[in-house]
Amino acid sequence: MNSIQFHIFIRIIFIVASSAAVATFDRNASHPYIVKKTWVENFVRFQYVFERKGAKAKIIPLGCVPTNRDDGFLLEVGERFIGTDFVFACEESEDGVISYDAVACVDMLGKEMMLGEMRKLANGTVVLHCNIYGGALKKVVERAAGCFFNETIYGEDEISRLTGRLMECFRPHHSYYESHVIGCAIGRIGVRFEEFVELDRGVFAQCEQDDTGNVRLRPVQLDDLSCTYKNQSHAHLSTWTDNERAARMTCSYGSPQKTGCSFNGLLFDIGQELPLSNGCIFLCHPQSNVYVCDQRLGNWTVNEHRGLQRTSGKEFSLFNL
């Protein structure tokens, strides 16, 4: 070997040795090391390195790989990846362990859903939940057992007072649940359509809905709250006795209401029972008064159209006294 060949050989050895000894640095750029192997396991990229000083070998976690493949792109610690169904975060614990876990859900529009959030689908008939089930974050779709509104499910016949509207949830013909506006909401007070409410002392209003579906309270006068009962007018909150029905009546916001019973000049509350001399019980009922008798009185038959009637003499109905 001549001198020229010897110098070329020595130069090649030096280049190879220099290439093998090129030092890289860990994530903190504090210690140089030589990379021996790189791989991805459980969505975390690791490096097996050999530190030049002291000849110490160790494994260093670098970050997260959403594809879980060796050639996948690297997600730095603290960064997040938004997938089709979930949002994943690359995080590092205090003891240096890196994890790649789902921290939020993604709805059908690609928007992030935090833990515990819900989304309504199919006009509120289906609800998408983002929550922890069995120790893992999952998306669960279920049919709503009620009406979904403002992140809340209201059961059948349940009434909500939101955005100034009184809403009720119902299920027509055992189909999907529907929510309908049934009146106005004033704080915790609900007023149905065509009903009246006293906003302040002597200040009254009526709930109504226009053709566009908007609801509002229309101011009314005290005379608008009067009642018409058997062709007679009664002022708001006035009381009178209907002797034919044995009923004590009160005018309340334009509607005559039975508030008690009048029997032989005595007043009785709704629901009160009065024993009679003939052995029957007189029950003061909110609609028609009821007479309850344990023994048969007179010769009675069942009339298909009029209820229980007497066969002869003056016509008499058990439930119309």
PDB file of C-alpha atoms in Angstrom:
ATOM      1  CA  MET A   1       0.000   0.000   0.000  1.00  0.00           C
ATOM      2  CA  ASN A   2       1.505   3.298  -1.057  1.00  0.00           C
ATOM      3  CA  SER A   3       1.262   6.499   0.937  1.00  0.00           C
ATOM      4  CA  ILE A   4      -1.679   7.883  -1.080  1.00  0.00           C
ATOM      5  CA  GLN A   5      -3.786   4.771  -0.518  1.00  0.00           C
ATOM      6  CA  PHE A   6      -2.876   4.757   3.156  1.00  0.00           C
ATOM      7  CA  HIS A   7      -4.039   8.355   3.630  1.00  0.00           C
ATOM      8  CA  ILE A   8      -7.329   7.619   1.824  1.00  0.00           C
ATOM      9  CA  PHE A   9      -7.924   4.559   4.029  1.00  0.00           C
ATOM     10  CA  ILE A  10      -7.219   6.535   7.208  1.00  0.00           C
ATOM     11  CA  ARG A  11      -9.593   9.313   6.039  1.00  0.00           C
ATOM     12  CA  ILE A  12     -12.435   6.824   5.403  1.00  0.00           C
ATOM     13  CA  ILE A  13     -11.997   5.330   8.888  1.00  0.00           C
ATOM     14  CA  PHE A  14     -12.071   8.831  10.396  1.00  0.00           C
ATOM     15  CA  ILE A  15     -15.274   9.750   8.538  1.00  0.00           C
ATOM     16  CA  VAL A  16     -17.024   6.532   9.597  1.00  0.00           C
ATOM     17  CA  ALA A  17     -15.904   6.936  13.176  1.00  0.00           C
ATOM     18  CA  SER A  18     -16.998  10.558  13.203  1.00  0.00           C
ATOM     19  CA  SER A  19     -20.424   9.665  11.792  1.00  0.00           C
ATOM     20  CA  ALA A  20     -20.975   6.998  14.421  1.00  0.00           C
ATOM     21  CA  ALA A  21     -19.992   9.373  17.171  1.00  0.00           C
ATOM     22  CA  VAL A  22     -22.227  12.302  16.161  1.00  0.00           C
ATOM     23  CA  ALA A  23     -24.081  13.275  19.334  1.00  0.00           C
ATOM     24  CA  THR A  24     -27.732  14.319  19.543  1.00  0.00           C
ATOM     25  CA  PHE A  25     -29.483  15.729  22.563  1.00  0.00           C
ATOM     26  CA  ASP A  26     -32.467  14.679  24.638  1.00  0.00           C
ATOM     27  CA  ARG A  27     -35.720  16.676  24.859  1.00  0.00           C
ATOM     28  CA  ASN A  28     -34.222  19.015  27.428  1.00  0.00           C
ATOM     29  CA  ALA A  29     -31.072  19.542  25.302  1.00  0.00           C
ATOM     30  CA  SER A  30     -28.912  18.940  28.351  1.00  0.00           C
ATOM     31  CA  HIS A  31     -27.061  15.678  27.711  1.00  0.00           C
ATOM     32  CA  PRO A  32     -25.552  14.461  24.422  1.00  0.00           C
ATOM     33  CA  TYR A  33     -26.192  10.856  23.469  1.00  0.00           C
ATOM     34  CA  ILE A  34     -26.022   8.436  20.561  1.00  0.00           C
ATOM     35  CA  VAL A  35     -29.323   7.019  19.292  1.00  0.00           C
ATOM     36  CA  LYS A  36     -29.336   3.244  19.027  1.00  0.00           C
ATOM     37  CA  LYS A  37     -33.031   2.580  18.337  1.00  0.00           C
ATOM     38  CA  THR A  38     -36.351   4.440  17.922  1.00  0.00           C
ATOM     39  CA  TRP A  39     -39.824   2.882  18.136  1.00  0.00           C
ATOM     40  CA  VAL A  40     -43.487   3.645  18.964  1.00  0.00           C
ATOM     41  CA  GLU A  41     -45.434   1.781  21.617  1.00  0.00           C
ATOM     42  CA  ASN A  42     -48.929   2.624  22.912  1.00  0.00           C
ATOM     43  CA  PHE A  43     -48.895   5.882  20.919  1.00  0.00           C
ATOM     44  CA  VAL A  44     -45.647   7.054  22.591  1.00  0.00           C
ATOM     45  CA  ARG A  45     -42.317   7.348  20.735  1.00  0.00           C
ATOM     46  CA  PHE A  46     -39.247   6.081  22.585  1.00  0.00           C
ATOM     47  CA  GLN A  47     -35.520   6.208  21.911  1.00  0.00           C
ATOM     48  CA  TYR A  48     -32.905   3.800  23.190  1.00  0.00           C
ATOM     49  CA  VAL A  49     -29.783   5.910  23.624  1.00  0.00           C
ATOM     50  CA  PHE A  50     -26.212   5.488  24.739  1.00  0.00           C
ATOM     51  CA  GLU A  51     -24.609   8.367  26.567  1.00  0.00           C
ATOM     52  CA  ARG A  52     -20.979   8.858  25.608  1.00  0.00           C
ATOM     53  CA  LYS A  53     -19.862   9.984  29.004  1.00  0.00           C
ATOM     54  CA  GLY A  54     -19.934   7.100  31.431  1.00  0.00           C
ATOM     55  CA  ALA A  55     -21.232   4.710  28.759  1.00  0.00           C
ATOM     56  CA  LYS A  56     -24.736   4.722  30.271  1.00  0.00           C
ATOM     57  CA  ALA A  57     -27.677   3.376  28.231  1.00  0.00           C
ATOM     58  CA  LYS A  58     -31.269   4.487  28.799  1.00  0.00           C
ATOM     59  CA  ILE A  59     -34.710   4.829  27.173  1.00  0.00           C
ATOM     60  CA  ILE A  60     -36.101   8.326  26.590  1.00  0.00           C
ATOM     61  CA  PRO A  61     -39.791   9.097  25.759  1.00  0.00           C
ATOM     62  CA  LEU A  62     -39.984  11.826  23.126  1.00  0.00           C
ATOM     63  CA  GLY A  63     -43.694  12.480  22.649  1.00  0.00           C
ATOM     64  CA  CYS A  64     -46.883  11.000  21.235  1.00  0.00           C
ATOM     65  CA  VAL A  65     -47.697   9.553  17.821  1.00  0.00           C
ATOM     66  CA  PRO A  66     -51.456   9.639  16.992  1.00  0.00           C
ATOM     67  CA  THR A  67     -51.079   6.986  14.263  1.00  0.00           C
ATOM     68  CA  ASN A  68     -49.228   4.614  16.633  1.00  0.00           C
ATOM     69  CA  ARG A  69     -46.762   3.879  13.813  1.00  0.00           C
ATOM     70  CA  ASP A  70     -42.995   4.289  13.768  1.00  0.00           C
ATOM     71  CA  ASP A  71     -43.185   6.639  10.785  1.00  0.00           C
ATOM     72  CA  GLY A  72     -46.040   8.735  12.211  1.00  0.00           C
ATOM     73  CA  PHE A  73     -45.714  12.434  13.013  1.00  0.00           C
ATOM     74  CA  LEU A  74     -44.673  13.402  16.518  1.00  0.00           C
ATOM     75  CA  LEU A  75     -46.974  15.260  18.900  1.00  0.00           C
ATOM     76  CA  GLU A  76     -45.061  17.261  21.487  1.00  0.00           C
ATOM     77  CA  VAL A  77     -45.915  17.077  25.172  1.00  0.00           C
ATOM     78  CA  GLY A  78     -48.738  19.542  25.873  1.00  0.00           C
ATOM     79  CA  GLU A  79     -50.139  19.415  22.339  1.00  0.00           C
ATOM     80  CA  ARG A  80     -53.507  17.982  21.354  1.00  0.00           C
ATOM     81  CA  PHE A  81     -54.791  16.040  18.368  1.00  0.00           C
ATOM     82  CA  ILE A  82     -58.415  16.340  17.171  1.00  0.00           C
ATOM     83  CA  GLY A  83     -59.611  13.083  15.662  1.00  0.00           C
ATOM     84  CA  THR A  84     -62.924  12.050  14.155  1.00  0.00           C
ATOM     85  CA  ASP A  85     -64.598  11.131  17.446  1.00  0.00           C
ATOM     86  CA  PHE A  86     -62.279  12.292  20.230  1.00  0.00           C
ATOM     87  CA  VAL A  87     -59.726  14.929  21.197  1.00  0.00           C
ATOM     88  CA  PHE A  88     -56.455  13.411  22.442  1.00  0.00           C
ATOM     89  CA  ALA A  89     -53.826  15.076  24.610  1.00  0.00           C
ATOM     90  CA  CYS A  90     -50.137  14.246  24.946  1.00  0.00           C
ATOM     91  CA  GLU A  91     -49.311  14.760  28.613  1.00  0.00           C
ATOM     92  CA  GLU A  92     -46.416  14.058  30.936  1.00  0.00           C
ATOM     93  CA  SER A  93     -46.784  13.205  34.609  1.00  0.00           C
ATOM     94  CA  GLU A  94     -44.565  14.472  37.414  1.00  0.00           C
ATOM     95  CA  ASP A  95     -42.451  11.315  37.293  1.00  0.00           C
ATOM     96  CA  GLY A  96     -41.799  11.712  33.562  1.00  0.00           C
ATOM     97  CA  VAL A  97     -44.320   9.197  32.194  1.00  0.00           C
ATOM     98  CA  ILE A  98     -45.893  10.303  28.898  1.00  0.00           C
ATOM     99  CA  SER A  99     -49.474   9.295  28.113  1.00  0.00           C
ATOM    100  CA  TYR A 100     -51.772   9.749  25.129  1.00  0.00           C
ATOM    101  CA  ASP A 101     -55.432   9.776  26.209  1.00  0.00           C
ATOM    102  CA  ALA A 102     -58.813  11.032  25.028  1.00  0.00           C
ATOM    103  CA  VAL A 103     -59.799  14.155  26.963  1.00  0.00           C
ATOM    104  CA  ALA A 104     -62.879  15.316  25.032  1.00  0.00           C
ATOM    105  CA  CYS A 105     -65.363  14.175  22.378  1.00  0.00           C
ATOM    106  CA  VAL A 106     -66.075  15.461  18.885  1.00  0.00           C
ATOM    107  CA  ASP A 107     -69.708  15.835  17.810  1.00  0.00           C
ATOM    108  CA  MET A 108     -71.208  15.248  14.364  1.00  0.00           C
ATOM    109  CA  LEU A 109     -70.279  18.795  13.279  1.00  0.00           C
ATOM    110  CA  GLY A 110     -66.643  18.431  14.307  1.00  0.00           C
ATOM    111  CA  LYS A 111     -67.047  20.603  17.401  1.00  0.00           C
ATOM    112  CA  GLU A 112     -65.422  19.720  20.691  1.00  0.00           C
ATOM    113  CA  MET A 113     -67.583  18.309  23.501  1.00  0.00           C
ATOM    114  CA  MET A 114     -66.238  18.501  27.019  1.00  0.00           C
ATOM    115  CA  LEU A 115     -66.762  15.803  29.618  1.00  0.00           C
ATOM    116  CA  GLY A 116     -70.430  15.676  30.667  1.00  0.00           C
ATOM    117  CA  GLU A 117     -71.756  17.645  27.687  1.00  0.00           C
ATOM    118  CA  MET A 118     -74.742  16.570  25.567  1.00  0.00           C
ATOM    119  CA  ARG A 119     -75.838  17.289  22.014  1.00  0.00           C
ATOM    120  CA  LYS A 120     -79.293  16.815  20.552  1.00  0.00           C
ATOM    121  CA  LEU A 121     -79.737  14.990  17.263  1.00  0.00           C
ATOM    122  CA  ALA A 122     -82.741  14.414  15.009  1.00  0.00           C
ATOM    123  CA  ASN A 123     -84.655  17.445  16.281  1.00  0.00           C
ATOM    124  CA  GLY A 124     -84.040  16.584  19.912  1.00  0.00           C
ATOM    125  CA  THR A 125     -85.317  13.004  19.737  1.00  0.00           C
ATOM    126  CA  VAL A 126     -81.802  11.530  20.085  1.00  0.00           C
ATOM    127  CA  VAL A 127     -79.124  12.687  22.521  1.00  0.00           C
ATOM    128  CA  LEU A 128     -75.343  12.316  22.205  1.00  0.00           C
ATOM    129  CA  HIS A 129     -73.496  12.048  25.533  1.00  0.00           C
ATOM    130  CA  CYS A 130     -69.779  12.566  26.174  1.00  0.00           C
ATOM    131  CA  ASN A 131     -68.875  10.957  29.464  1.00  0.00           C
ATOM    132  CA  ILE A 132     -66.782   8.323  31.211  1.00  0.00           C
ATOM    133  CA  TYR A 133     -68.248   4.823  31.036  1.00  0.00           C
ATOM    134  CA  GLY A 134     -66.383   1.835  32.425  1.00  0.00           C
ATOM    135  CA  GLY A 135     -63.323   3.949  33.184  1.00  0.00           C
ATOM    136  CA  ALA A 136     -62.930   5.275  29.625  1.00  0.00           C
ATOM    137  CA  LEU A 137     -64.202   8.327  27.786  1.00  0.00           C
ATOM    138  CA  LYS A 138     -66.961   7.303  25.371  1.00  0.00           C
ATOM    139  CA  LYS A 139     -69.613   8.760  23.092  1.00  0.00           C
ATOM    140  CA  VAL A 140     -73.046   7.290  23.740  1.00  0.00           C
ATOM    141  CA  VAL A 141     -76.119   7.934  21.604  1.00  0.00           C
ATOM    142  CA  GLU A 142     -79.531   7.234  23.092  1.00  0.00           C
ATOM    143  CA  ARG A 143     -83.133   8.026  22.369  1.00  0.00           C
ATOM    144  CA  ALA A 144     -84.275  10.886  24.557  1.00  0.00           C
ATOM    145  CA  ALA A 145     -86.870   9.896  27.154  1.00  0.00           C
ATOM    146  CA  GLY A 146     -88.229  13.401  27.021  1.00  0.00           C
ATOM    147  CA  CYS A 147     -87.488  16.722  25.362  1.00  0.00           C
ATOM    148  CA  PHE A 148     -83.933  18.024  25.065  1.00  0.00           C
ATOM    149  CA  PHE A 149     -83.601  21.779  25.521  1.00  0.00           C
ATOM    150  CA  ASN A 150     -80.770  23.985  26.771  1.00  0.00           C
ATOM    151  CA  GLU A 151     -78.572  20.987  27.725  1.00  0.00           C
ATOM    152  CA  THR A 152     -81.418  19.514  29.834  1.00  0.00           C
ATOM    153  CA  ILE A 153     -83.825  16.624  29.247  1.00  0.00           C
ATOM    154  CA  TYR A 154     -87.371  17.361  30.389  1.00  0.00           C
ATOM    155  CA  GLY A 155     -89.683  14.416  30.988  1.00  0.00           C
ATOM    156  CA  GLU A 156     -93.148  13.956  29.567  1.00  0.00           C
ATOM    157  CA  ASP A 157     -95.661  16.509  30.905  1.00  0.00           C
ATOM    158  CA  GLU A 158     -92.779  18.385  32.527  1.00  0.00           C
ATOM    159  CA  ILE A 159     -92.872  22.153  32.198  1.00  0.00           C
ATOM    160  CA  SER A 160     -89.815  24.354  31.751  1.00  0.00           C
ATOM    161  CA  ARG A 161     -89.562  28.117  32.069  1.00  0.00           C
ATOM    162  CA  LEU A 162     -86.841  29.278  29.703  1.00  0.00           C
ATOM    163  CA  THR A 163     -86.132  32.370  27.612  1.00  0.00           C
ATOM    164  CA  GLY A 164     -89.430  33.973  28.624  1.00  0.00           C
ATOM    165  CA  ARG A 165     -91.465  31.058  27.271  1.00  0.00           C
ATOM    166  CA  LEU A 166     -93.440  28.436  29.148  1.00  0.00           C
ATOM    167  CA  MET A 167     -92.773  25.091  27.443  1.00  0.00           C
ATOM    168  CA  GLU A 168     -94.254  21.641  27.948  1.00  0.00           C
ATOM    169  CA  CYS A 169     -92.910  18.264  26.844  1.00  0.00           C
ATOM    170  CA  PHE A 170     -95.361  15.645  25.597  1.00  0.00           C
ATOM    171  CA  ARG A 171     -95.392  12.505  23.478  1.00  0.00           C
ATOM    172  CA  PRO A 172     -98.281  12.372  20.990  1.00  0.00           C
ATOM    173  CA  HIS A 173     -99.502   8.904  20.012  1.00  0.00           C
ATOM    174  CA  HIS A 174     -96.460   7.206  21.631  1.00  0.00           C
ATOM    175  CA  SER A 175     -94.124   8.652  18.993  1.00  0.00           C
ATOM    176  CA  TYR A 176     -91.162  10.991  19.491  1.00  0.00           C
ATOM    177  CA  TYR A 177     -91.220  13.557  22.265  1.00  0.00           C
ATOM    178  CA  GLU A 178     -92.108  17.105  21.290  1.00  0.00           C
ATOM    179  CA  SER A 179     -91.785  20.395  23.116  1.00  0.00           C
ATOM    180  CA  HIS A 180     -94.444  23.048  22.621  1.00  0.00           C
ATOM    181  CA  VAL A 181     -94.729  26.613  23.837  1.00  0.00           C
ATOM    182  CA  ILE A 182     -97.812  26.880  26.051  1.00  0.00           C
ATOM    183  CA  GLY A 183     -97.418  30.317  27.592  1.00  0.00           C
ATOM    184  CA  CYS A 184     -95.187  33.010  29.053  1.00  0.00           C
ATOM    185  CA  ALA A 185     -92.582  32.697  31.791  1.00  0.00           C
ATOM    186  CA  ILE A 186     -91.882  35.453  34.305  1.00  0.00           C
ATOM    187  CA  GLY A 187     -89.034  34.297  36.494  1.00  0.00           C
ATOM    188  CA  ARG A 188     -90.328  31.159  38.222  1.00  0.00           C
ATOM    189  CA  ILE A 189     -93.957  31.960  37.375  1.00  0.00           C
ATOM    190  CA  GLY A 190     -95.627  30.426  34.327  1.00  0.00           C
ATOM    191  CA  VAL A 191     -98.698  31.910  32.657  1.00  0.00           C
ATOM    192  CA  ARG A 192    -100.527  29.919  30.001  1.00  0.00           C
ATOM    193  CA  PHE A 193    -101.917  31.521  26.865  1.00  0.00           C
ATOM    194  CA  GLU A 194    -105.045  33.637  27.454  1.00  0.00           C
ATOM    195  CA  GLU A 195    -104.456  33.548  31.215  1.00  0.00           C
ATOM    196  CA  PHE A 196    -103.922  36.662  33.326  1.00  0.00           C
ATOM    197  CA  VAL A 197    -101.228  37.541  35.839  1.00  0.00           C
ATOM    198  CA  GLU A 198    -100.796  40.377  38.330  1.00  0.00           C
ATOM    199  CA  LEU A 199     -97.364  41.892  37.709  1.00  0.00           C
ATOM    200  CA  ASP A 200     -97.630  44.475  40.470  1.00  0.00           C
ATOM    201  CA  ARG A 201    -100.320  45.782  42.769  1.00  0.00           C
ATOM    202  CA  GLY A 202    -103.217  46.595  40.456  1.00  0.00           C
ATOM    203  CA  VAL A 203    -101.137  45.979  37.293  1.00  0.00           C
ATOM    204  CA  PHE A 204    -102.369  43.041  35.204  1.00  0.00           C
ATOM    205  CA  ALA A 205    -101.333  41.413  31.927  1.00  0.00           C
ATOM    206  CA  GLN A 206    -102.414  38.565  29.671  1.00  0.00           C
ATOM    207  CA  CYS A 207    -100.119  36.093  27.898  1.00  0.00           C
ATOM    208  CA  GLU A 208    -100.598  35.845  24.155  1.00  0.00           C
ATOM    209  CA  GLN A 209     -98.769  34.529  21.086  1.00  0.00           C
ATOM    210  CA  ASP A 210     -98.554  36.283  17.728  1.00  0.00           C
ATOM    211  CA  ASP A 211     -98.565  34.751  14.250  1.00  0.00           C
ATOM    212  CA  THR A 212     -94.767  34.432  14.214  1.00  0.00           C
ATOM    213  CA  GLY A 213     -94.730  32.310  17.373  1.00  0.00           C
ATOM    214  CA  ASN A 214     -93.386  35.002  19.689  1.00  0.00           C
ATOM    215  CA  VAL A 215     -94.971  35.335  23.118  1.00  0.00           C
ATOM    216  CA  ARG A 216     -95.626  38.512  25.053  1.00  0.00           C
ATOM    217  CA  LEU A 217     -97.537  39.913  28.003  1.00  0.00           C
ATOM    218  CA  ARG A 218    -100.293  42.303  26.954  1.00  0.00           C
ATOM    219  CA  PRO A 219    -101.371  44.874  29.582  1.00  0.00           C
ATOM    220  CA  VAL A 220    -105.059  44.639  30.537  1.00  0.00           C
ATOM    221  CA  GLN A 221    -107.450  46.658  32.676  1.00  0.00           C
ATOM    222  CA  LEU A 222    -109.204  45.469  35.816  1.00  0.00           C
ATOM    223  CA  ASP A 223    -112.545  45.368  33.981  1.00  0.00           C
ATOM    224  CA  ASP A 224    -111.066  42.806  31.582  1.00  0.00           C
ATOM    225  CA  LEU A 225    -110.787  40.386  34.517  1.00  0.00           C
ATOM    226  CA  SER A 226    -114.528  40.313  35.266  1.00  0.00           C
ATOM    227  CA  CYS A 227    -116.543  37.098  34.865  1.00  0.00           C
ATOM    228  CA  THR A 228    -119.835  36.364  33.162  1.00  0.00           C
ATOM    229  CA  TYR A 229    -121.801  33.639  34.939  1.00  0.00           C
ATOM    230  CA  LYS A 230    -125.379  32.748  33.988  1.00  0.00           C
ATOM    231  CA  ASN A 231    -125.796  36.045  32.144  1.00  0.00           C
ATOM    232  CA  GLN A 232    -124.582  38.058  35.120  1.00  0.00           C
ATOM    233  CA  SER A 233    -121.303  39.980  35.404  1.00  0.00           C
ATOM    234  CA  HIS A 234    -119.087  39.624  38.468  1.00  0.00           C
ATOM    235  CA  ALA A 235    -116.002  41.680  39.296  1.00  0.00           C
ATOM    236  CA  HIS A 236    -112.565  40.155  39.760  1.00  0.00           C
ATOM    237  CA  LEU A 237    -112.198  38.421  43.174  1.00  0.00           C
ATOM    238  CA  SER A 238    -115.906  38.865  43.970  1.00  0.00           C
ATOM    239  CA  THR A 239    -117.831  35.903  45.461  1.00  0.00           C
ATOM    240  CA  TRP A 240    -121.443  34.726  45.240  1.00  0.00           C
ATOM    241  CA  THR A 241    -123.582  31.650  45.881  1.00  0.00           C
ATOM    242  CA  ASP A 242    -125.234  29.500  43.243  1.00  0.00           C
ATOM    243  CA  ASN A 243    -128.130  27.963  45.167  1.00  0.00           C
ATOM    244  CA  GLU A 244    -129.069  25.570  42.351  1.00  0.00           C
ATOM    245  CA  ARG A 245    -125.618  23.978  42.443  1.00  0.00           C
ATOM    246  CA  ALA A 246    -125.157  24.492  46.178  1.00  0.00           C
ATOM    247  CA  ALA A 247    -121.845  26.085  45.211  1.00  0.00           C
ATOM    248  CA  ARG A 248    -119.839  29.028  46.470  1.00  0.00           C
ATOM    249  CA  MET A 249    -118.311  30.814  43.462  1.00  0.00           C
ATOM    250  CA  THR A 250    -115.432  33.266  43.017  1.00  0.00           C
ATOM    251  CA  CYS A 251    -114.383  35.290  39.977  1.00  0.00           C
ATOM    252  CA  SER A 252    -110.652  34.804  39.405  1.00  0.00           C
ATOM    253  CA  TYR A 253    -108.951  36.509  36.452  1.00  0.00           C
ATOM    254  CA  GLY A 254    -112.009  36.320  34.225  1.00  0.00           C
ATOM    255  CA  SER A 255    -112.865  32.716  35.113  1.00  0.00           C
ATOM    256  CA  PRO A 256    -115.669  31.731  37.534  1.00  0.00           C
ATOM    257  CA  GLN A 257    -114.382  29.066  39.919  1.00  0.00           C
ATOM    258  CA  LYS A 258    -116.066  26.948  42.523  1.00  0.00           C
ATOM    259  CA  THR A 259    -114.330  27.592  45.840  1.00  0.00           C
ATOM    260  CA  GLY A 260    -116.709  25.828  48.231  1.00  0.00           C
ATOM    261  CA  CYS A 261    -120.211  24.505  48.832  1.00  0.00           C
ATOM    262  CA  SER A 262    -123.325  26.007  50.384  1.00  0.00           C
ATOM    263  CA  PHE A 263    -125.679  23.529  52.040  1.00  0.00           C
ATOM    264  CA  ASN A 264    -128.672  24.641  54.136  1.00  0.00           C
ATOM    265  CA  GLY A 265    -127.060  28.025  54.660  1.00  0.00           C
ATOM    266  CA  LEU A 266    -123.725  26.550  55.776  1.00  0.00           C
ATOM    267  CA  LEU A 267    -120.438  26.915  53.879  1.00  0.00           C
ATOM    268  CA  PHE A 268    -118.074  23.984  53.348  1.00  0.00           C
ATOM    269  CA  ASP A 269    -114.599  23.733  51.830  1.00  0.00           C
ATOM    270  CA  ILE A 270    -113.771  21.691  48.742  1.00  0.00           C
ATOM    271  CA  GLY A 271    -113.244  18.062  49.741  1.00  0.00           C
ATOM    272  CA  GLN A 272    -115.197  18.333  52.982  1.00  0.00           C
ATOM    273  CA  GLU A 273    -117.788  15.623  53.762  1.00  0.00           C
ATOM    274  CA  LEU A 274    -121.110  16.225  55.510  1.00  0.00           C
ATOM    275  CA  PRO A 275    -123.242  13.363  56.925  1.00  0.00           C
ATOM    276  CA  LEU A 276    -126.943  13.730  56.059  1.00  0.00           C
ATOM    277  CA  SER A 277    -130.016  12.658  58.013  1.00  0.00           C
ATOM    278  CA  ASN A 278    -130.976  10.055  55.375  1.00  0.00           C
ATOM    279  CA  GLY A 279    -127.729   8.138  55.905  1.00  0.00           C
ATOM    280  CA  CYS A 280    -125.940   9.569  52.865  1.00  0.00           C
ATOM    281  CA  ILE A 281    -122.723  11.569  52.729  1.00  0.00           C
ATOM    282  CA  PHE A 282    -122.580  14.940  51.007  1.00  0.00           C
ATOM    283  CA  LEU A 283    -119.153  15.490  49.414  1.00  0.00           C
ATOM    284  CA  CYS A 284    -118.180  18.993  48.329  1.00  0.00           C
ATOM    285  CA  HIS A 285    -116.530  18.418  44.945  1.00  0.00           C
ATOM    286  CA  PRO A 286    -114.650  21.000  42.780  1.00  0.00           C
ATOM    287  CA  GLN A 287    -117.077  20.358  39.899  1.00  0.00           C
ATOM    288  CA  SER A 288    -120.393  18.665  40.741  1.00  0.00           C
ATOM    289  CA  ASN A 289    -121.300  17.774  44.309  1.00  0.00           C
ATOM    290  CA  VAL A 290    -121.459  14.076  45.153  1.00  0.00           C
ATOM    291  CA  TYR A 291    -123.941  12.231  47.364  1.00  0.00           C
ATOM    292  CA  VAL A 292    -122.669   8.869  48.613  1.00  0.00           C
ATOM    293  CA  CYS A 293    -125.197   6.352  49.944  1.00  0.00           C
ATOM    294  CA  ASP A 294    -124.490   2.814  51.168  1.00  0.00           C
ATOM    295  CA  GLN A 295    -128.112   1.705  50.765  1.00  0.00           C
ATOM    296  CA  ARG A 296    -130.345   1.872  47.739  1.00  0.00           C
ATOM    297  CA  LEU A 297    -132.792   4.762  47.840  1.00  0.00           C
ATOM    298  CA  GLY A 298    -135.976   4.296  45.828  1.00  0.00           C
ATOM    299  CA  ASN A 299    -136.484   2.377  42.612  1.00  0.00           C
ATOM    300  CA  TRP A 300    -133.440   3.157  40.407  1.00  0.00           C
ATOM    301  CA  THR A 301    -132.346   1.972  36.982  1.00  0.00           C
ATOM    302  CA  VAL A 302    -129.339   2.828  34.819  1.00  0.00           C
ATOM    303  CA  ASN A 303    -130.086   5.161  31.937  1.00  0.00           C
ATOM    304  CA  GLU A 304    -127.545   4.756  29.141  1.00  0.00           C
ATOM    305  CA  HIS A 305    -127.546   8.429  28.186  1.00  0.00           C
ATOM    306  CA  ARG A 306    -128.263  10.277  31.408  1.00  0.00           C
ATOM    307  CA  GLY A 307    -126.534   8.190  34.078  1.00  0.00           C
ATOM    308  CA  LEU A 308    -128.379   6.992  37.189  1.00  0.00           C
ATOM    309  CA  GLN A 309    -132.062   8.031  36.984  1.00  0.00           C
ATOM    310  CA  ARG A 310    -135.270   7.381  38.875  1.00  0.00           C
ATOM    311  CA  THR A 311    -137.913   5.342  36.995  1.00  0.00           C
ATOM    312  CA  SER A 312    -140.890   7.454  37.954  1.00  0.00           C
ATOM    313  CA  GLY A 313    -141.642  10.868  39.302  1.00  0.00           C
ATOM    314  CA  LYS A 314    -139.381  13.870  39.032  1.00  0.00           C
ATOM    315  CA  GLU A 315    -136.139  13.315  37.137  1.00  0.00           C
ATOM    316  CA  PHE A 316    -133.162  13.092  39.512  1.00  0.00           C
ATOM    317  CA  SER A 317    -129.445  12.686  38.768  1.00  0.00           C
ATOM    318  CA  LEU A 318    -126.994  11.445  41.365  1.00  0.00           C
ATOM    319  CA  PHE A 319    -124.151  13.637  40.141  1.00  0.00           C
ATOM    320  CA  ASN A 320    -125.970  16.844  39.259  1.00  0.00           C
ATOM    321  CA  LEU A 321    -127.018  18.058  42.691  1.00  0.00           C
TER     322      LEU A 321
END
